[in-house]
Amino acid sequence: MIRLLLAATAAFALATSATAQEKAEGTLSPNEIVAQAEASDWVAIPAEDLLVMTLAPPDRGPGQASSAGNEWQVVIQLMPPPISEGWVENIRTLARAGWYDGVSINRVQDNYVVQWGDPNVDNPEAEGEAKLLPEGLRVMAESEYLTSVDDIGNVDHHYPATPIDPEVAAEQARKVAEANTQLERAFSNPDATEADHETAVESFMQAVGLTRSDGVTEGDRIDMISISTTQTPRSVFGWHERDSYAEWVEIYHGWPLANREVGQWYDEDEKPVEDPRLLRHVAIEQGFYKDVEISEFWPVHCYGMVGVGRGYSPDTGSGAELYTVIGHAPRHLDRNIALVGRVVEGIEHLSSLPRGKGALGFYEDPSKRVPIESIRVASDLPAAEQPRFEYLSTDSEVFARYADARANRRDPFFIEPAGGADICNIPVPVRRVIAE
């Protein structure tokens, strides 16, 4: 039972009355809800996590001067650790070595991806020698497409929504240690009752930041610390589990992730059983539970996500070849290619490019390739040139309202709320911060 509780990774709140919810939220659209967010609801993205890609606009070729206000720039946010960490490190190395300068956009496939890199690598229209890669690039294994729940839970995230007070952290550590001792004593005491076990578990959950939603009964799932559920009271119960490509999906520190769990199912008598093949919350309601041994996450291919091009397995790509999604989410690529970030500004410069006529959307005519003048890590730019962006904290109450509104549109245009949303249909709001 303890292992079940510690391995659980999401909670589903019980539905409240539609009337109460509508009174609380009115008929605001998702964008109107985001507009109500306070400054404290937004999380600053470090300049170290931003790439600025400057393209040569169609009205000039490489080396020609840029006309005023005619810069084509695309800003990419890189994923935080521990997800795709090796590839992200390589991309910073490549950018700082100036390796991307002078490469080009070589492939634009309709309703799929835009891909850029050295035109003489992995390109049926190649016509010259490949560029030499800088030394020191990491080589990643295919296993690194996945990130364990332990790695995610243990990472010291480098831009939390609010700073952590040292005294508060010390008190938190004391409470966790005390609750852990209580937990061990309760489950090692043969005379302890089920109520004693329950009290110890509840104390431990509260100490480490795990809480059950009001009214959730014994056996229901719980929140994992640092992973906030996007389930909202008006959403259909268990919609996180209605994903075609994963057991469930979640948003972690602003990033869409999917999950798989490996473990043994048990019935209400704690006897091993086959996977009941029910939605998780339905199985739990019927008395089943799962003792999870492995829990792994991976980022998902939503619109604007940036991934690493590669050859055939076991090649995993270095980060020299990159692409972004410009069509319907190609989720079949999940766990097959490393995702490293997302476009937060300038996607129109990529999605509006002419489609390639060659195989897989490659440009057959080299003159059609769009030159990339430079790709820079934003923190390496002069302070005045560093773009500043924020994302809406996915731990915030306003994000919960926003996610609910995406799943259940109530603004005047809509007739029927959908009762759920695909993970890619809850894009995390990102905004540019204008210097005062």
CSV table of N, CA and C in Angstrom, one decimal, residues 46-198:
chain,number,residue,atom,x,y,z
A,46,PRO,N,14.3,31.7,-17.8
A,46,PRO,CA,15.7,32.2,-17.8
A,46,PRO,C,16.2,32.4,-19.2
A,47,ALA,N,17.0,33.4,-19.4
A,47,ALA,CA,17.6,33.7,-20.7
A,47,ALA,C,18.4,32.5,-21.2
A,48,GLU,N,19.0,31.7,-20.2
A,48,GLU,CA,19.8,30.6,-20.6
A,48,GLU,C,19.0,29.5,-21.2
A,49,ASP,N,17.6,29.6,-21.0
A,49,ASP,CA,16.7,28.6,-21.6
A,49,ASP,C,16.1,29.0,-22.9
A,50,LEU,N,16.5,30.2,-23.5
A,50,LEU,CA,16.0,30.7,-24.7
A,50,LEU,C,17.0,30.7,-25.8
A,51,LEU,N,16.6,30.3,-27.0
A,51,LEU,CA,17.4,30.4,-28.2
A,51,LEU,C,16.8,31.4,-29.1
A,52,VAL,N,17.6,32.3,-29.7
A,52,VAL,CA,17.1,33.3,-30.6
A,52,VAL,C,17.7,32.9,-32.0
A,53,MET,N,16.8,32.5,-32.9
A,53,MET,CA,17.2,32.1,-34.3
A,53,MET,C,16.8,33.2,-35.2
A,54,THR,N,17.8,33.7,-36.0
A,54,THR,CA,17.5,34.8,-36.9
A,54,THR,C,17.6,34.2,-38.3
A,55,LEU,N,16.5,34.4,-39.1
A,55,LEU,CA,16.5,33.9,-40.4
A,55,LEU,C,16.7,35.0,-41.4
A,56,ALA,N,17.2,34.6,-42.6
A,56,ALA,CA,17.3,35.6,-43.7
A,56,ALA,C,15.9,35.8,-44.3
A,57,PRO,N,15.2,36.9,-44.2
A,57,PRO,CA,13.9,37.1,-44.8
A,57,PRO,C,13.9,36.9,-46.3
A,58,PRO,N,12.8,36.6,-46.9
A,58,PRO,CA,12.7,36.4,-48.4
A,58,PRO,C,13.2,37.5,-49.2
A,59,ASP,N,13.2,38.8,-48.7
A,59,ASP,CA,13.6,39.9,-49.5
A,59,ASP,C,15.1,40.1,-49.6
A,60,ARG,N,15.9,39.2,-48.9
A,60,ARG,CA,17.4,39.4,-49.1
A,60,ARG,C,18.1,38.0,-48.9
A,61,GLY,N,19.2,37.9,-49.4
A,61,GLY,CA,20.0,36.7,-49.3
A,61,GLY,C,21.0,36.8,-48.2
A,62,PRO,N,21.7,35.7,-47.9
A,62,PRO,CA,22.7,35.7,-46.8
A,62,PRO,C,23.8,36.8,-47.1
A,63,GLY,N,24.1,37.5,-46.1
A,63,GLY,CA,25.2,38.5,-46.2
A,63,GLY,C,24.7,39.9,-46.6
A,64,GLN,N,23.4,40.0,-47.0
A,64,GLN,CA,22.8,41.3,-47.4
A,64,GLN,C,22.3,42.0,-46.1
A,65,ALA,N,22.3,43.3,-46.1
A,65,ALA,CA,21.9,44.1,-45.0
A,65,ALA,C,20.5,43.9,-44.7
A,66,SER,N,20.1,43.9,-43.4
A,66,SER,CA,18.7,43.8,-43.1
A,66,SER,C,18.1,45.2,-43.1
A,67,SER,N,16.9,45.3,-43.6
A,67,SER,CA,16.2,46.6,-43.6
A,67,SER,C,15.5,46.7,-42.2
A,68,ALA,N,15.3,48.0,-41.8
A,68,ALA,CA,14.8,48.3,-40.5
A,68,ALA,C,13.5,47.5,-40.2
A,69,GLY,N,13.4,46.9,-39.1
A,69,GLY,CA,12.2,46.2,-38.7
A,69,GLY,C,11.9,44.9,-39.5
A,70,ASN,N,12.9,44.4,-40.3
A,70,ASN,CA,12.6,43.3,-41.2
A,70,ASN,C,13.3,42.1,-40.7
A,71,GLU,N,13.6,42.0,-39.4
A,71,GLU,CA,14.3,40.8,-38.9
A,71,GLU,C,13.3,39.7,-38.7
A,72,TRP,N,13.6,38.5,-39.2
A,72,TRP,CA,12.8,37.3,-39.0
A,72,TRP,C,13.5,36.6,-37.9
A,73,GLN,N,12.8,36.6,-36.7
A,73,GLN,CA,13.4,35.9,-35.5
A,73,GLN,C,12.4,34.9,-35.0
A,74,VAL,N,12.9,33.8,-34.6
A,74,VAL,CA,12.2,32.7,-33.9
A,74,VAL,C,12.8,32.5,-32.5
A,75,VAL,N,12.0,32.5,-31.5
A,75,VAL,CA,12.5,32.3,-30.1
A,75,VAL,C,12.0,30.9,-29.7
A,76,ILE,N,13.0,30.1,-29.2
A,76,ILE,CA,12.7,28.8,-28.8
A,76,ILE,C,13.0,28.6,-27.3
A,77,GLN,N,12.1,28.1,-26.5
A,77,GLN,CA,12.4,27.8,-25.1
A,77,GLN,C,12.9,26.3,-25.0
A,78,LEU,N,14.0,26.1,-24.4
A,78,LEU,CA,14.5,24.8,-24.2
A,78,LEU,C,13.9,24.1,-22.9
A,79,MET,N,13.8,22.8,-22.9
A,79,MET,CA,13.2,22.1,-21.8
A,79,MET,C,14.1,22.1,-20.6
A,80,PRO,N,13.5,22.2,-19.4
A,80,PRO,CA,14.3,22.2,-18.2
A,80,PRO,C,14.8,20.7,-17.9
A,81,PRO,N,15.8,20.6,-17.0
A,81,PRO,CA,16.2,19.3,-16.6
A,81,PRO,C,15.1,18.7,-15.7
A,82,PRO,N,15.0,17.3,-15.7
A,82,PRO,CA,15.9,16.4,-16.2
A,82,PRO,C,15.5,15.9,-17.6
A,83,ILE,N,14.5,16.5,-18.3
A,83,ILE,CA,14.0,16.0,-19.5
A,83,ILE,C,14.9,16.4,-20.7
A,84,SER,N,15.3,15.4,-21.5
A,84,SER,CA,16.2,15.6,-22.7
A,84,SER,C,17.4,16.4,-22.4
A,85,GLU,N,18.0,16.1,-21.2
A,85,GLU,CA,19.0,17.0,-20.7
A,85,GLU,C,20.3,17.0,-21.6
A,86,GLY,N,20.7,15.8,-22.1
A,86,GLY,CA,21.9,15.7,-22.9
A,86,GLY,C,21.8,16.4,-24.2
A,87,TRP,N,20.6,16.3,-24.9
A,87,TRP,CA,20.4,17.0,-26.2
A,87,TRP,C,20.4,18.5,-26.0
A,88,VAL,N,19.7,18.9,-24.9
A,88,VAL,CA,19.7,20.4,-24.6
A,88,VAL,C,21.1,20.9,-24.4
A,89,GLU,N,21.9,20.2,-23.7
A,89,GLU,CA,23.3,20.6,-23.5
A,89,GLU,C,24.0,20.7,-24.8
A,90,ASN,N,23.8,19.7,-25.7
A,90,ASN,CA,24.4,19.8,-27.0
A,90,ASN,C,24.0,21.0,-27.8
A,91,ILE,N,22.7,21.3,-27.7
A,91,ILE,CA,22.2,22.5,-28.5
A,91,ILE,C,22.9,23.8,-28.0
A,92,ARG,N,23.0,23.9,-26.7
A,92,ARG,CA,23.7,25.1,-26.3
A,92,ARG,C,25.2,25.1,-26.7
A,93,THR,N,25.8,24.0,-26.7
A,93,THR,CA,27.2,23.9,-27.2
A,93,THR,C,27.3,24.3,-28.7
A,94,LEU,N,26.4,23.7,-29.5
A,94,LEU,CA,26.4,24.0,-30.9
A,94,LEU,C,26.1,25.5,-31.2
A,95,ALA,N,25.2,26.1,-30.4
A,95,ALA,CA,24.9,27.5,-30.6
A,95,ALA,C,26.1,28.4,-30.2
A,96,ARG,N,26.7,28.0,-29.1
A,96,ARG,CA,27.8,28.9,-28.6
A,96,ARG,C,29.1,28.7,-29.5
A,97,ALA,N,29.1,27.6,-30.2
A,97,ALA,CA,30.3,27.4,-31.1
A,97,ALA,C,30.0,28.1,-32.5
A,98,GLY,N,28.8,28.7,-32.6
A,98,GLY,CA,28.4,29.3,-33.9
A,98,GLY,C,28.2,28.3,-35.0
A,99,TRP,N,28.0,27.0,-34.6
A,99,TRP,CA,27.8,26.0,-35.6
A,99,TRP,C,26.6,26.2,-36.5
A,100,TYR,N,25.5,26.7,-35.9
A,100,TYR,CA,24.3,26.8,-36.7
A,100,TYR,C,24.3,28.0,-37.7
A,101,ASP,N,25.3,28.9,-37.5
A,101,ASP,CA,25.3,30.1,-38.4
A,101,ASP,C,25.6,29.6,-39.8
A,102,GLY,N,24.7,29.9,-40.7
A,102,GLY,CA,24.9,29.6,-42.1
A,102,GLY,C,24.2,28.3,-42.5
A,103,VAL,N,23.6,27.5,-41.6
A,103,VAL,CA,22.9,26.4,-42.0
A,103,VAL,C,21.5,26.9,-42.6
A,104,SER,N,20.6,26.0,-42.9
A,104,SER,CA,19.4,26.5,-43.5
A,104,SER,C,18.2,25.6,-43.2
A,105,ILE,N,17.0,26.1,-43.5
A,105,ILE,CA,15.8,25.3,-43.4
A,105,ILE,C,15.7,24.6,-44.7
A,106,ASN,N,15.7,23.2,-44.6
A,106,ASN,CA,15.8,22.4,-45.8
A,106,ASN,C,14.6,21.6,-46.1
A,107,ARG,N,13.7,21.5,-45.1
A,107,ARG,CA,12.5,20.7,-45.3
A,107,ARG,C,11.3,21.3,-44.7
A,108,VAL,N,10.2,21.4,-45.5
A,108,VAL,CA,8.9,21.9,-45.0
A,108,VAL,C,7.9,21.0,-45.5
A,109,GLN,N,7.4,20.1,-44.6
A,109,GLN,CA,6.4,19.1,-45.0
A,109,GLN,C,5.0,19.5,-44.5
A,110,ASP,N,4.0,19.7,-45.4
A,110,ASP,CA,2.7,20.2,-45.0
A,110,ASP,C,2.1,19.3,-43.9
A,111,ASN,N,1.5,20.0,-42.9
A,111,ASN,CA,0.8,19.4,-41.8
A,111,ASN,C,1.7,18.5,-41.0
A,112,TYR,N,3.0,18.8,-41.0
A,112,TYR,CA,3.9,17.9,-40.3
A,112,TYR,C,5.0,18.7,-39.6
A,113,VAL,N,6.2,19.0,-40.3
A,113,VAL,CA,7.3,19.6,-39.6
A,113,VAL,C,8.0,20.6,-40.5
A,114,VAL,N,8.8,21.5,-39.9
A,114,VAL,CA,9.8,22.3,-40.6
A,114,VAL,C,11.1,21.8,-40.0
A,115,GLN,N,12.1,21.5,-40.8
A,115,GLN,CA,13.4,21.0,-40.3
A,115,GLN,C,14.5,21.8,-40.8
A,116,TRP,N,15.5,22.1,-39.9
A,116,TRP,CA,16.7,22.9,-40.3
A,116,TRP,C,18.0,22.2,-39.8
A,117,GLY,N,19.1,22.6,-40.5
A,117,GLY,CA,20.4,22.1,-40.1
A,117,GLY,C,21.3,22.2,-41.3
A,118,ASP,N,22.3,21.4,-41.3
A,118,ASP,CA,23.3,21.4,-42.5
A,118,ASP,C,22.6,20.7,-43.7
A,119,PRO,N,22.5,21.4,-44.8
A,119,PRO,CA,21.8,20.9,-46.0
A,119,PRO,C,22.4,19.6,-46.5
A,120,ASN,N,23.7,19.4,-46.1
A,120,ASN,CA,24.4,18.2,-46.7
A,120,ASN,C,24.4,17.0,-45.7
A,121,VAL,N,23.5,17.1,-44.8
A,121,VAL,CA,23.4,15.9,-43.9
A,121,VAL,C,21.9,15.5,-43.9
A,122,ASP,N,21.7,14.2,-44.1
A,122,ASP,CA,20.4,13.6,-44.0
A,122,ASP,C,19.4,14.3,-45.0
A,123,ASN,N,19.9,14.6,-46.2
A,123,ASN,CA,19.1,15.3,-47.1
A,123,ASN,C,19.2,14.7,-48.5
A,124,PRO,N,18.2,14.2,-49.2
A,124,PRO,CA,18.3,13.6,-50.5
A,124,PRO,C,18.8,14.6,-51.5
A,125,GLU,N,18.7,15.9,-51.2
A,125,GLU,CA,19.2,16.9,-52.2
A,125,GLU,C,20.6,17.5,-51.8
A,126,ALA,N,21.3,16.7,-51.0
A,126,ALA,CA,22.7,17.2,-50.6
A,126,ALA,C,23.6,17.3,-51.8
A,127,GLU,N,24.5,18.3,-51.7
A,127,GLU,CA,25.3,18.6,-52.8
A,127,GLU,C,26.8,19.0,-52.4
A,128,GLY,N,27.1,18.8,-51.2
A,128,GLY,CA,28.5,19.2,-50.7
A,128,GLY,C,28.9,18.4,-49.5
A,129,GLU,N,30.0,18.9,-48.9
A,129,GLU,CA,30.6,18.3,-47.7
A,129,GLU,C,29.8,18.7,-46.5
A,130,ALA,N,29.6,17.8,-45.5
A,130,ALA,CA,29.0,18.1,-44.3
A,130,ALA,C,29.9,19.0,-43.4
A,131,LYS,N,29.3,19.9,-42.6
A,131,LYS,CA,30.0,20.7,-41.6
A,131,LYS,C,30.6,19.8,-40.5
A,132,LEU,N,31.8,20.1,-40.0
A,132,LEU,CA,32.3,19.4,-38.9
A,132,LEU,C,31.6,19.8,-37.6
A,133,LEU,N,31.2,18.9,-36.8
A,133,LEU,CA,30.6,19.2,-35.5
A,133,LEU,C,31.6,19.6,-34.5
A,134,PRO,N,31.3,20.5,-33.6
A,134,PRO,CA,32.3,20.8,-32.5
A,134,PRO,C,32.5,19.6,-31.6
A,135,GLU,N,33.7,19.6,-31.0
A,135,GLU,CA,34.1,18.5,-30.1
A,135,GLU,C,33.3,18.6,-28.8
A,136,GLY,N,33.1,17.5,-28.1
A,136,GLY,CA,32.5,17.4,-26.8
A,136,GLY,C,31.0,17.2,-26.8
A,137,LEU,N,30.4,17.0,-27.9
A,137,LEU,CA,29.0,16.7,-27.9
A,137,LEU,C,28.7,15.4,-27.3
A,138,ARG,N,27.6,15.3,-26.5
A,138,ARG,CA,27.2,14.1,-25.8
A,138,ARG,C,26.5,13.1,-26.8
A,139,VAL,N,26.6,11.8,-26.5
A,139,VAL,CA,25.9,10.8,-27.3
A,139,VAL,C,24.9,10.2,-26.4
A,140,MET,N,23.6,10.3,-26.7
A,140,MET,CA,22.6,9.8,-25.8
A,140,MET,C,22.0,8.5,-26.3
A,141,ALA,N,21.6,7.7,-25.3
A,141,ALA,CA,21.0,6.4,-25.5
A,141,ALA,C,19.5,6.6,-25.8
A,142,GLU,N,18.9,5.6,-26.4
A,142,GLU,CA,17.5,5.7,-26.7
A,142,GLU,C,16.7,5.7,-25.4
A,143,SER,N,17.2,5.1,-24.3
A,143,SER,CA,16.5,5.1,-23.0
A,143,SER,C,16.3,6.5,-22.5
A,144,GLU,N,17.1,7.4,-23.0
A,144,GLU,CA,17.0,8.8,-22.5
A,144,GLU,C,15.8,9.6,-23.1
A,145,TYR,N,15.1,8.9,-24.0
A,145,TYR,CA,13.8,9.5,-24.5
A,145,TYR,C,12.8,9.5,-23.3
A,146,LEU,N,13.0,8.7,-22.3
A,146,LEU,CA,12.2,8.6,-21.2
A,146,LEU,C,12.8,9.1,-19.9
A,147,THR,N,12.1,9.7,-19.0
A,147,THR,CA,12.6,10.2,-17.8
A,147,THR,C,11.8,9.6,-16.6
A,148,SER,N,12.5,9.0,-15.6
A,148,SER,CA,11.8,8.3,-14.6
A,148,SER,C,11.2,9.3,-13.6
A,149,VAL,N,10.1,8.8,-12.9
A,149,VAL,CA,9.4,9.7,-12.0
A,149,VAL,C,10.3,10.1,-10.9
A,150,ASP,N,11.3,9.3,-10.5
A,150,ASP,CA,12.3,9.6,-9.4
A,150,ASP,C,13.1,10.8,-9.9
A,151,ASP,N,13.6,10.8,-11.1
A,151,ASP,CA,14.4,11.9,-11.6
A,151,ASP,C,13.6,13.2,-11.7
A,152,ILE,N,12.4,13.1,-12.1
A,152,ILE,CA,11.5,14.3,-12.1
A,152,ILE,C,11.2,14.8,-10.7
A,153,GLY,N,10.9,13.9,-9.8
A,153,GLY,CA,10.6,14.3,-8.4
A,153,GLY,C,11.8,14.9,-7.7
A,154,ASN,N,13.0,14.4,-8.0
A,154,ASN,CA,14.2,14.8,-7.3
A,154,ASN,C,14.9,16.1,-7.8
A,155,VAL,N,14.6,16.5,-9.0
A,155,VAL,CA,15.3,17.6,-9.6
A,155,VAL,C,15.0,18.9,-8.9
A,156,ASP,N,16.0,19.7,-8.7
A,156,ASP,CA,15.9,21.0,-8.1
A,156,ASP,C,15.5,21.9,-9.2
A,157,HIS,N,14.3,22.2,-9.5
A,157,HIS,CA,13.9,22.9,-10.6
A,157,HIS,C,14.4,24.3,-10.5
A,158,HIS,N,15.0,24.8,-11.7
A,158,HIS,CA,15.8,26.1,-11.6
A,158,HIS,C,15.0,27.3,-11.8
A,159,TYR,N,13.7,27.2,-12.0
A,159,TYR,CA,12.9,28.5,-12.0
A,159,TYR,C,11.5,28.2,-11.4
A,160,PRO,N,11.5,28.0,-10.0
A,160,PRO,CA,10.2,27.7,-9.4
A,160,PRO,C,9.3,29.0,-9.4
A,161,ALA,N,8.0,28.8,-9.2
A,161,ALA,CA,7.1,29.9,-9.3
A,161,ALA,C,7.4,30.9,-8.2
A,162,THR,N,7.8,30.4,-7.0
A,162,THR,CA,8.0,31.3,-5.9
A,162,THR,C,9.3,30.9,-5.2
A,163,PRO,N,10.1,31.9,-4.8
A,163,PRO,CA,11.4,31.5,-4.1
A,163,PRO,C,11.1,30.7,-2.8
A,164,ILE,N,12.0,29.9,-2.4
A,164,ILE,CA,11.9,29.0,-1.2
A,164,ILE,C,12.6,29.7,-0.1
A,165,ASP,N,11.9,29.9,1.0
A,165,ASP,CA,12.6,30.5,2.2
A,165,ASP,C,13.3,29.4,2.9
A,166,PRO,N,14.6,29.7,3.3
A,166,PRO,CA,15.4,28.6,3.9
A,166,PRO,C,14.8,28.1,5.2
A,167,GLU,N,14.2,29.0,6.0
A,167,GLU,CA,13.6,28.6,7.3
A,167,GLU,C,12.4,27.7,7.0
A,168,VAL,N,11.6,28.0,6.0
A,168,VAL,CA,10.5,27.2,5.6
A,168,VAL,C,10.9,25.9,5.1
A,169,ALA,N,12.0,25.8,4.3
A,169,ALA,CA,12.5,24.6,3.8
A,169,ALA,C,13.0,23.7,5.0
A,170,ALA,N,13.7,24.3,6.0
A,170,ALA,CA,14.2,23.5,7.1
A,170,ALA,C,13.0,22.9,7.9
A,171,GLU,N,11.9,23.7,8.1
A,171,GLU,CA,10.8,23.2,8.9
A,171,GLU,C,10.1,22.1,8.1
A,172,GLN,N,10.0,22.3,6.7
A,172,GLN,CA,9.5,21.2,5.9
A,172,GLN,C,10.2,19.9,6.0
A,173,ALA,N,11.6,20.0,6.0
A,173,ALA,CA,12.4,18.8,6.2
A,173,ALA,C,12.1,18.1,7.5
A,174,ARG,N,12.0,18.9,8.6
A,174,ARG,CA,11.7,18.4,9.9
A,174,ARG,C,10.4,17.6,9.9
A,175,LYS,N,9.4,18.2,9.3
A,175,LYS,CA,8.0,17.6,9.3
A,175,LYS,C,8.1,16.3,8.4
A,176,VAL,N,8.8,16.3,7.3
A,176,VAL,CA,8.9,15.1,6.5
A,176,VAL,C,9.6,14.0,7.3
A,177,ALA,N,10.7,14.3,8.0
A,177,ALA,CA,11.4,13.3,8.8
A,177,ALA,C,10.5,12.7,9.9
A,178,GLU,N,9.8,13.6,10.5
A,178,GLU,CA,8.9,13.2,11.6
A,178,GLU,C,7.7,12.3,11.1
A,179,ALA,N,7.2,12.7,10.0
A,179,ALA,CA,6.1,11.9,9.4
A,179,ALA,C,6.6,10.6,8.9
A,180,ASN,N,7.8,10.5,8.3
A,180,ASN,CA,8.3,9.3,7.8
A,180,ASN,C,8.5,8.3,9.0
A,181,THR,N,9.0,8.8,10.1
A,181,THR,CA,9.2,7.9,11.3
A,181,THR,C,7.8,7.4,11.8
A,182,GLN,N,6.8,8.2,11.8
A,182,GLN,CA,5.5,7.8,12.2
A,182,GLN,C,5.0,6.7,11.2
A,183,LEU,N,5.2,6.9,10.0
A,183,LEU,CA,4.8,6.0,8.9
A,183,LEU,C,5.5,4.6,9.2
A,184,GLU,N,6.8,4.6,9.4
A,184,GLU,CA,7.5,3.3,9.6
A,184,GLU,C,7.0,2.6,10.8
A,185,ARG,N,6.8,3.4,11.9
A,185,ARG,CA,6.3,2.8,13.2
A,185,ARG,C,4.9,2.1,13.0
A,186,ALA,N,4.1,2.8,12.3
A,186,ALA,CA,2.7,2.3,12.1
A,186,ALA,C,2.7,1.0,11.4
A,187,PHE,N,3.5,0.9,10.3
A,187,PHE,CA,3.4,-0.3,9.4
A,187,PHE,C,4.3,-1.4,9.9
A,188,SER,N,5.2,-1.1,10.9
A,188,SER,CA,6.0,-2.2,11.5
A,188,SER,C,5.4,-2.7,12.8
A,189,ASN,N,4.3,-2.0,13.3
A,189,ASN,CA,3.7,-2.4,14.5
A,189,ASN,C,2.6,-3.4,14.2
A,190,PRO,N,2.7,-4.7,14.7
A,190,PRO,CA,1.6,-5.7,14.4
A,190,PRO,C,0.3,-5.4,15.0
A,191,ASP,N,0.3,-4.6,16.0
A,191,ASP,CA,-0.9,-4.2,16.7
A,191,ASP,C,-1.6,-3.0,16.2
A,192,ALA,N,-1.0,-2.3,15.2
A,192,ALA,CA,-1.6,-1.1,14.6
A,192,ALA,C,-2.8,-1.5,13.8
A,193,THR,N,-3.8,-0.6,13.9
A,193,THR,CA,-5.1,-0.8,13.2
A,193,THR,C,-5.0,-0.2,11.8
A,194,GLU,N,-6.0,-0.4,11.0
A,194,GLU,CA,-6.1,0.2,9.7
A,194,GLU,C,-6.2,1.7,9.9
A,195,ALA,N,-6.9,2.1,10.9
A,195,ALA,CA,-7.0,3.6,11.2
A,195,ALA,C,-5.7,4.2,11.5
A,196,ASP,N,-4.8,3.5,12.2
A,196,ASP,CA,-3.5,3.9,12.5
A,196,ASP,C,-2.7,4.1,11.2
A,197,HIS,N,-2.8,3.1,10.3
A,197,HIS,CA,-2.1,3.1,9.1
A,197,HIS,C,-2.6,4.3,8.3
A,198,GLU,N,-3.9,4.5,8.2
A,198,GLU,CA,-4.5,5.6,7.5
A,198,GLU,C,-4.0,7.0,8.0
